[in-house]
Amino acid sequence: RDERLLEAYEKYPKITEVFPLYGVGMTTARDQFVINKDKNTLINRIRLFKNSKLSDDDLHKNFKINKKKGWSIRKAWSMLQSIPDSDLNKYILPVLYRPFDSKWIFYHDSVVWRTVKRVMQHMMQENLGLVSVRQVAEGIFNHAFVTDSIIESRVTLSNKGIAFIFPLYFYPEKLNNKKSPSVTSMMLFESRAGYKARKPNLSPEIVKQLKNAYKKIPTPEQIFFYIYAILYSNIYRIEYAEFLKIDFPRIPFTNDYKLFIEMGKYGKKLIDLHLLKPKDFDQVAAKFYGKGNEKVVKLKYDEKEKRVYINSNQYFEGITKVIWEYQIGGYQVCHKWLKDRKGRRLSLSDIKHYCKIITAIQQTIEIQKQIDKIYMKVEKNVVAKIK
């Protein structure tokens, strides 16, 4: 059975063969200094650092920045001197820090250890990015997420590996005159209006193969949506579990255009949910109850009452065990989000955001069931191996 599965699996193109331009997430090496959930707090911190007259040792101590071999705090301070205080906000960008947990980062070479601008520059404009991994340390593959911003290197993995990002589009004018990784693919989409300067980050071979199979060229978004749906199929994850542990996922492209579109519609629904698009949250699955100061003191899950207590009196209700235990990569999402806020008071915005997370996970589970109902049709007739 394993040999049969391997033979079938190796016929599918690897995700890196679909998206030629990809790379690891950026690494700060000093998250507490360059990342914050509040934009103004972060700007003020960087401004204080830039204008500080402290010695090197006192800069480390005052701003709680650990010393790191190969990085000079004085050099970082010096690099910032050329930036007017009024321009510091230009370097403040949203970053996907953990699943459903976006923050702000001061994205500058002076203080970020590895900015990975070769890839991240394309996520600083309108774009979608698939986040996945090369290897899975333990458990089943559930290491797929979506972003519309730059990402931190461990966004889906806890401390067990590195996250990779695969942008849907690239912006050639940002490539420093290097040859586009997908010129032929871009030409296939030339007739479609509205792309402006950006070009699809898709393998020309993949695009041609799909064009031949479907007798039409699917849009970049349709291809992206389809892939996302496949990666959320529980059947796919279980069937190829051993192979998904050791290398990037491979994608079976169905030869049936109608099935391709149907699968893609599920992928789009998942993406909208995972980006927390407003239209999907008119009604949320969880609510917050109890009197108190909204401070996260101690987490306790009550399976019978479907509640998650953040302190002795206040709780979120409407959280089933399946939702509570749902994982993306190395993270039990509902637990991790609250755990990271232990000792802090949840704002009204935080409470609404958490209720949206619960709703997104609830609907994700239901969509995964729908994907699995049609997934096996995909494997019955796949597009011939990309050569």
Short mmCIF file of C-alpha atoms in Angstrom, two decimals:
data_model
loop_
_atom_site.label_atom_id
_atom_site.label_comp_id
_atom_site.label_asym_id
_atom_site.label_seq_id
_atom_site.Cartn_x
_atom_site.Cartn_y
_atom_site.Cartn_z
CA ARG A 1 0.00 0.00 0.00
CA ASP A 2 2.80 2.41 0.85
CA GLU A 3 4.48 1.78 -2.49
CA ARG A 4 1.20 2.35 -4.32
CA LEU A 5 0.62 5.58 -2.43
CA LEU A 6 4.16 6.77 -3.04
CA GLU A 7 3.86 6.05 -6.75
CA ALA A 8 0.63 8.06 -6.92
CA TYR A 9 1.91 10.86 -4.70
CA GLU A 10 5.09 11.37 -6.72
CA LYS A 11 2.97 12.08 -9.80
CA TYR A 12 1.68 15.24 -8.16
CA PRO A 13 3.68 18.48 -8.47
CA LYS A 14 5.37 19.67 -5.32
CA ILE A 15 4.14 23.03 -4.00
CA THR A 16 7.55 24.50 -4.79
CA GLU A 17 7.03 23.47 -8.41
CA VAL A 18 3.77 25.39 -8.50
CA PHE A 19 5.06 28.61 -6.91
CA PRO A 20 8.64 29.27 -8.16
CA LEU A 21 9.22 32.19 -5.80
CA TYR A 22 9.08 31.20 -2.12
CA GLY A 23 11.07 31.47 1.06
CA VAL A 24 11.16 31.22 4.83
CA GLY A 25 9.42 33.69 7.09
CA MET A 26 11.43 36.55 8.55
CA THR A 27 13.24 36.19 11.89
CA THR A 28 13.53 39.09 14.32
CA ALA A 29 15.68 37.48 17.07
CA ARG A 30 14.11 40.14 19.33
CA ASP A 31 10.32 39.87 19.06
CA GLN A 32 9.57 41.76 22.27
CA PHE A 33 11.35 44.82 20.95
CA VAL A 34 10.28 45.00 17.29
CA ILE A 35 6.79 43.47 17.48
CA ASN A 36 3.75 44.71 19.35
CA LYS A 37 -0.02 44.42 19.08
CA ASP A 38 -0.35 48.22 19.42
CA LYS A 39 1.05 50.30 16.58
CA ASN A 40 1.56 53.51 18.59
CA THR A 41 3.32 51.69 21.41
CA LEU A 42 5.75 50.21 18.90
CA ILE A 43 6.45 53.55 17.18
CA ASN A 44 7.09 55.25 20.53
CA ARG A 45 9.46 52.45 21.59
CA ILE A 46 11.52 52.72 18.41
CA ARG A 47 11.58 56.52 18.70
CA LEU A 48 12.85 56.30 22.27
CA PHE A 49 15.54 53.84 21.21
CA LYS A 50 16.62 55.99 18.27
CA ASN A 51 16.89 59.15 20.38
CA SER A 52 18.44 57.52 23.42
CA LYS A 53 21.85 58.68 24.68
CA LEU A 54 22.45 55.54 26.74
CA SER A 55 25.54 53.35 26.52
CA ASP A 56 25.39 50.04 24.66
CA ASP A 57 24.99 48.03 27.86
CA ASP A 58 22.27 50.33 29.14
CA LEU A 59 20.45 50.15 25.79
CA HIS A 60 20.35 46.38 26.10
CA LYS A 61 19.13 46.61 29.68
CA ASN A 62 16.64 49.46 29.28
CA PHE A 63 14.97 48.04 26.16
CA LYS A 64 15.31 44.41 27.28
CA ILE A 65 17.24 43.40 24.16
CA ASN A 66 19.36 40.31 24.55
CA LYS A 67 22.90 40.41 23.24
CA LYS A 68 23.41 38.32 20.12
CA LYS A 69 26.66 37.35 18.46
CA GLY A 70 26.98 38.99 15.07
CA TRP A 71 24.61 41.85 15.89
CA SER A 72 25.66 45.23 17.28
CA ILE A 73 23.13 47.35 19.14
CA ARG A 74 25.25 50.43 18.44
CA LYS A 75 25.24 49.70 14.72
CA ALA A 76 21.47 49.28 14.85
CA TRP A 77 21.14 52.60 16.68
CA SER A 78 23.40 54.28 14.12
CA MET A 79 21.41 52.95 11.17
CA LEU A 80 18.25 54.54 12.57
CA GLN A 81 19.81 58.01 12.84
CA SER A 82 19.25 58.70 9.14
CA ILE A 83 15.49 58.20 9.51
CA PRO A 84 13.50 61.28 10.67
CA ASP A 85 11.18 60.56 13.58
CA SER A 86 8.25 61.50 11.36
CA ASP A 87 9.19 58.70 8.94
CA LEU A 88 9.49 55.85 11.44
CA ASN A 89 5.86 54.87 10.89
CA LYS A 90 6.72 53.99 7.27
CA TYR A 91 8.52 50.94 8.58
CA ILE A 92 5.62 49.75 10.73
CA LEU A 93 3.90 46.86 8.95
CA PRO A 94 1.31 44.23 9.85
CA VAL A 95 2.81 40.78 10.38
CA LEU A 96 1.13 37.40 10.75
CA TYR A 97 2.67 36.30 14.03
CA ARG A 98 0.57 33.23 14.80
CA PRO A 99 -2.59 31.76 13.26
CA PHE A 100 -5.37 34.38 13.55
CA ASP A 101 -2.95 36.64 15.42
CA SER A 102 -1.61 39.60 13.45
CA LYS A 103 0.55 42.25 15.10
CA TRP A 104 2.75 45.18 14.08
CA ILE A 105 6.46 45.02 13.34
CA PHE A 106 9.16 47.64 12.87
CA TYR A 107 10.47 46.07 9.67
CA HIS A 108 13.98 47.42 9.23
CA ASP A 109 17.37 45.77 8.74
CA SER A 110 18.76 47.56 11.77
CA VAL A 111 16.74 45.56 14.29
CA VAL A 112 15.28 42.58 12.41
CA TRP A 113 17.75 39.70 12.23
CA ARG A 114 16.60 38.32 8.85
CA THR A 115 14.12 40.40 6.89
CA VAL A 116 14.01 38.00 3.91
CA LYS A 117 13.06 40.90 1.66
CA ARG A 118 13.55 38.81 -1.48
CA VAL A 119 10.17 37.26 -0.72
CA MET A 120 8.60 39.55 1.85
CA GLN A 121 8.71 42.61 -0.42
CA HIS A 122 5.95 41.01 -2.47
CA MET A 123 3.74 40.64 0.61
CA MET A 124 4.04 44.34 1.40
CA GLN A 125 1.53 45.06 -1.37
CA GLU A 126 -1.85 43.55 -2.25
CA ASN A 127 -1.32 39.81 -2.27
CA LEU A 128 -2.15 36.40 -0.87
CA GLY A 129 0.45 34.05 0.52
CA LEU A 130 0.23 30.34 1.27
CA VAL A 131 2.03 29.42 4.49
CA SER A 132 3.26 25.85 4.87
CA VAL A 133 6.27 23.77 5.86
CA ARG A 134 8.90 21.47 4.47
CA GLN A 135 8.78 18.93 7.26
CA VAL A 136 6.41 18.00 10.08
CA ALA A 137 8.15 17.09 13.32
CA GLU A 138 5.28 15.18 14.87
CA GLY A 139 1.58 14.46 14.45
CA ILE A 140 -0.42 14.74 11.27
CA PHE A 141 0.04 17.46 8.65
CA ASN A 142 -2.15 20.46 9.45
CA HIS A 143 0.48 23.05 8.58
CA ALA A 144 -1.30 25.26 6.07
CA PHE A 145 -2.53 28.79 6.52
CA VAL A 146 -3.05 31.95 4.48
CA THR A 147 -1.82 35.50 4.88
CA ASP A 148 -2.10 38.88 3.19
CA SER A 149 0.96 40.27 5.00
CA ILE A 150 4.55 39.34 5.82
CA ILE A 151 5.01 36.46 8.25
CA GLU A 152 7.17 35.47 11.19
CA SER A 153 9.20 32.30 10.64
CA ARG A 154 7.35 30.19 13.22
CA VAL A 155 3.84 31.33 12.45
CA THR A 156 2.48 27.78 12.05
CA LEU A 157 5.06 25.69 13.85
CA SER A 158 5.62 26.57 17.49
CA ASN A 159 9.32 25.83 18.10
CA LYS A 160 9.60 22.76 15.90
CA GLY A 161 10.51 24.19 12.52
CA ILE A 162 10.35 27.01 10.01
CA ALA A 163 7.36 28.31 8.07
CA PHE A 164 7.66 29.00 4.35
CA ILE A 165 5.58 31.48 2.39
CA PHE A 166 4.46 31.14 -1.23
CA PRO A 167 3.16 34.46 -2.61
CA LEU A 168 0.45 34.29 -5.27
CA TYR A 169 1.85 37.35 -7.04
CA PHE A 170 5.22 39.01 -7.36
CA TYR A 171 6.04 42.60 -8.24
CA PRO A 172 8.82 42.61 -10.87
CA GLU A 173 9.89 46.21 -10.24
CA LYS A 174 10.93 45.06 -6.76
CA LEU A 175 13.20 42.28 -8.03
CA ASN A 176 16.31 44.43 -8.43
CA ASN A 177 16.47 43.78 -12.16
CA LYS A 178 16.70 40.02 -11.68
CA LYS A 179 14.89 37.89 -14.23
CA SER A 180 11.31 37.12 -13.29
CA PRO A 181 10.86 33.55 -11.97
CA SER A 182 7.72 33.11 -14.02
CA VAL A 183 7.94 35.11 -17.24
CA THR A 184 6.17 32.53 -19.41
CA SER A 185 3.42 32.11 -16.85
CA MET A 186 2.97 35.86 -16.73
CA MET A 187 2.60 35.98 -20.51
CA LEU A 188 -0.23 33.46 -20.38
CA PHE A 189 -2.17 35.88 -18.20
CA GLU A 190 -1.28 39.01 -20.19
CA SER A 191 -4.74 39.28 -21.72
CA ARG A 192 -6.40 39.57 -18.32
CA ALA A 193 -6.86 43.15 -17.18
CA GLY A 194 -6.36 44.53 -13.71
CA TYR A 195 -3.00 43.05 -12.68
CA LYS A 196 -1.18 46.37 -12.98
CA ALA A 197 2.51 45.73 -12.19
CA ARG A 198 2.11 42.44 -10.40
CA LYS A 199 2.57 39.07 -12.11
CA PRO A 200 1.36 35.58 -11.13
CA ASN A 201 3.95 33.57 -9.22
CA LEU A 202 3.01 30.37 -11.02
CA SER A 203 5.08 27.83 -12.88
CA PRO A 204 4.59 28.14 -16.66
CA GLU A 205 4.56 24.34 -16.95
CA ILE A 206 1.74 24.05 -14.42
CA VAL A 207 -0.29 26.75 -16.12
CA LYS A 208 0.14 25.14 -19.56
CA GLN A 209 -0.82 21.74 -18.22
CA LEU A 210 -3.99 23.09 -16.63
CA LYS A 211 -4.82 25.04 -19.77
CA ASN A 212 -4.56 21.85 -21.82
CA ALA A 213 -6.69 19.92 -19.35
CA TYR A 214 -9.42 22.54 -18.93
CA LYS A 215 -9.31 24.12 -22.40
CA LYS A 216 -9.08 27.47 -20.67
CA ILE A 217 -6.67 29.25 -18.35
CA PRO A 218 -7.83 29.29 -14.72
CA THR A 219 -7.15 32.54 -12.89
CA PRO A 220 -4.26 32.66 -10.41
CA GLU A 221 -6.82 32.96 -7.60
CA GLN A 222 -8.68 29.85 -8.75
CA ILE A 223 -5.45 27.85 -8.65
CA PHE A 224 -4.60 29.23 -5.22
CA PHE A 225 -8.10 28.48 -3.86
CA TYR A 226 -7.98 24.92 -5.19
CA ILE A 227 -4.60 24.23 -3.58
CA TYR A 228 -5.78 25.60 -0.25
CA ALA A 229 -8.83 23.33 -0.29
CA ILE A 230 -6.69 20.26 -1.06
CA LEU A 231 -4.38 21.04 1.88
CA TYR A 232 -7.42 21.13 4.18
CA SER A 233 -8.76 17.75 3.14
CA ASN A 234 -8.55 15.37 6.09
CA ILE A 235 -8.51 12.43 3.68
CA TYR A 236 -5.50 13.90 1.87
CA ARG A 237 -3.73 14.63 5.17
CA ILE A 238 -4.24 11.12 6.50
CA GLU A 239 -3.64 9.24 3.24
CA TYR A 240 -0.28 10.92 2.62
CA ALA A 241 0.66 11.51 6.26
CA GLU A 242 4.06 9.80 6.08
CA PHE A 243 5.12 11.68 2.95
CA LEU A 244 3.92 15.04 4.26
CA LYS A 245 6.25 14.63 7.23
CA ILE A 246 9.41 14.63 5.15
CA ASP A 247 8.96 17.20 2.39
CA PHE A 248 6.79 19.98 1.00
CA PRO A 249 3.24 18.89 0.13
CA ARG A 250 2.40 17.74 -3.39
CA ILE A 251 -0.86 18.79 -5.04
CA PRO A 252 -3.12 16.45 -7.07
CA PHE A 253 -4.74 18.60 -9.76
CA THR A 254 -7.98 17.09 -10.97
CA ASN A 255 -8.53 16.75 -14.70
CA ASP A 256 -12.19 17.71 -14.20
CA TYR A 257 -12.68 21.48 -14.54
CA LYS A 258 -16.04 21.49 -12.74
CA LEU A 259 -14.51 19.61 -9.82
CA PHE A 260 -11.56 22.02 -9.87
CA ILE A 261 -13.94 24.97 -9.56
CA GLU A 262 -16.07 23.27 -6.89
CA MET A 263 -13.01 22.48 -4.78
CA GLY A 264 -11.76 26.02 -5.29
CA LYS A 265 -14.98 27.48 -3.94
CA TYR A 266 -14.37 25.65 -0.67
CA GLY A 267 -10.81 26.93 -0.68
CA LYS A 268 -12.01 30.50 -1.08
CA LYS A 269 -14.45 30.10 1.81
CA LEU A 270 -11.61 28.85 4.00
CA ILE A 271 -9.35 31.72 2.97
CA ASP A 272 -12.02 34.32 3.74
CA LEU A 273 -12.54 32.71 7.15
CA HIS A 274 -8.84 32.52 7.92
CA LEU A 275 -8.34 36.16 6.96
CA LEU A 276 -11.34 36.97 9.19
CA LYS A 277 -13.22 38.74 6.41
CA PRO A 278 -16.08 40.77 7.98
CA LYS A 279 -18.89 39.34 5.83
CA ASP A 280 -18.44 35.89 7.36
CA PHE A 281 -19.00 37.03 10.93
CA ASP A 282 -22.45 38.59 11.08
CA GLN A 283 -23.24 35.90 13.62
CA VAL A 284 -20.50 34.48 15.83
CA ALA A 285 -20.44 31.04 17.42
CA ALA A 286 -19.20 32.15 20.84
CA LYS A 287 -20.12 34.86 23.34
CA PHE A 288 -18.41 36.39 26.36
CA TYR A 289 -20.09 36.37 29.78
CA GLY A 290 -19.46 37.37 33.38
CA LYS A 291 -18.57 40.43 35.42
CA GLY A 292 -14.97 41.35 36.10
CA ASN A 293 -11.95 43.15 34.71
CA GLU A 294 -11.55 40.97 31.57
CA LYS A 295 -8.05 40.01 32.69
CA VAL A 296 -6.66 36.66 31.54
CA VAL A 297 -5.54 35.04 34.79
CA LYS A 298 -5.95 31.27 34.45
CA LEU A 299 -7.38 29.32 31.55
CA LYS A 300 -9.82 26.51 32.23
CA TYR A 301 -11.90 24.62 29.70
CA ASP A 302 -15.27 23.17 30.76
CA GLU A 303 -16.27 20.59 28.16
CA LYS A 304 -19.76 20.06 29.57
CA GLU A 305 -20.65 23.76 29.55
CA LYS A 306 -18.62 24.44 26.39
CA ARG A 307 -16.88 27.28 28.19
CA VAL A 308 -13.35 28.65 28.37
CA TYR A 309 -12.75 30.59 31.59
CA ILE A 310 -10.15 33.35 31.53
CA ASN A 311 -10.55 33.99 35.28
CA SER A 312 -12.85 32.78 38.04
CA ASN A 313 -15.87 34.79 36.84
CA GLN A 314 -15.57 35.45 33.11
CA TYR A 315 -15.67 33.05 30.19
CA PHE A 316 -16.33 32.47 26.52
CA GLU A 317 -19.23 30.14 25.82
CA GLY A 318 -20.11 28.08 22.75
CA ILE A 319 -16.77 26.31 22.35
CA THR A 320 -17.05 22.58 21.73
CA LYS A 321 -14.20 20.22 22.54
CA VAL A 322 -13.44 19.77 18.84
CA ILE A 323 -13.08 23.52 18.40
CA TRP A 324 -11.07 23.92 21.61
CA GLU A 325 -8.59 21.22 20.54
CA TYR A 326 -8.35 22.29 16.88
CA GLN A 327 -4.75 22.73 15.79
CA ILE A 328 -2.98 24.58 13.01
CA GLY A 329 0.60 23.43 12.88
CA GLY A 330 2.00 23.20 16.38
CA TYR A 331 -0.67 25.42 17.89
CA GLN A 332 -3.90 24.59 19.64
CA VAL A 333 -5.32 27.83 18.31
CA CYS A 334 -7.98 28.72 20.90
CA HIS A 335 -5.68 27.98 23.81
CA LYS A 336 -2.57 29.60 22.35
CA TRP A 337 -4.28 32.91 21.54
CA LEU A 338 -5.50 33.35 25.11
CA LYS A 339 -2.30 31.99 26.68
CA ASP A 340 -0.27 34.67 24.87
CA ARG A 341 -2.45 37.29 26.59
CA LYS A 342 -2.11 35.91 30.11
CA GLY A 343 -1.79 38.71 32.65
CA ARG A 344 -3.41 41.22 30.30
CA ARG A 345 -6.89 42.69 30.11
CA LEU A 346 -8.88 41.80 27.02
CA SER A 347 -10.26 44.83 25.21
CA LEU A 348 -13.66 44.80 23.52
CA SER A 349 -11.81 44.40 20.24
CA ASP A 350 -9.91 41.38 21.65
CA ILE A 351 -13.15 39.75 22.79
CA LYS A 352 -14.78 40.25 19.39
CA HIS A 353 -11.66 38.93 17.68
CA TYR A 354 -11.61 35.76 19.78
CA CYS A 355 -15.29 35.12 19.05
CA LYS A 356 -14.45 35.41 15.35
CA ILE A 357 -11.64 32.87 15.75
CA ILE A 358 -14.08 30.41 17.31
CA THR A 359 -16.52 31.00 14.46
CA ALA A 360 -13.81 30.59 11.84
CA ILE A 361 -12.66 27.28 13.31
CA GLN A 362 -16.23 25.99 13.63
CA GLN A 363 -16.92 26.76 9.97
CA THR A 364 -13.51 25.44 8.90
CA ILE A 365 -14.35 22.05 10.41
CA GLU A 366 -17.65 21.96 8.52
CA ILE A 367 -16.02 22.97 5.23
CA GLN A 368 -13.38 20.27 5.68
CA LYS A 369 -16.18 17.71 5.83
CA GLN A 370 -17.58 19.04 2.56
CA ILE A 371 -14.16 18.92 0.93
CA ASP A 372 -13.73 15.29 1.99
CA LYS A 373 -17.03 14.35 0.32
CA ILE A 374 -15.57 15.18 -3.07
CA TYR A 375 -11.84 14.73 -2.50
CA MET A 376 -11.61 11.11 -3.72
CA LYS A 377 -13.03 12.22 -7.08
CA VAL A 378 -9.88 14.30 -7.45
CA GLU A 379 -7.58 11.28 -7.34
CA LYS A 380 -9.63 9.30 -9.85
CA ASN A 381 -8.49 11.47 -12.72
CA VAL A 382 -5.52 13.75 -12.15
CA VAL A 383 -3.66 15.96 -14.59
CA ALA A 384 -0.65 14.14 -16.02
CA LYS A 385 2.63 14.57 -14.17
CA ILE A 386 4.21 17.96 -14.80
CA LYS A 387 7.50 17.45 -16.65
#
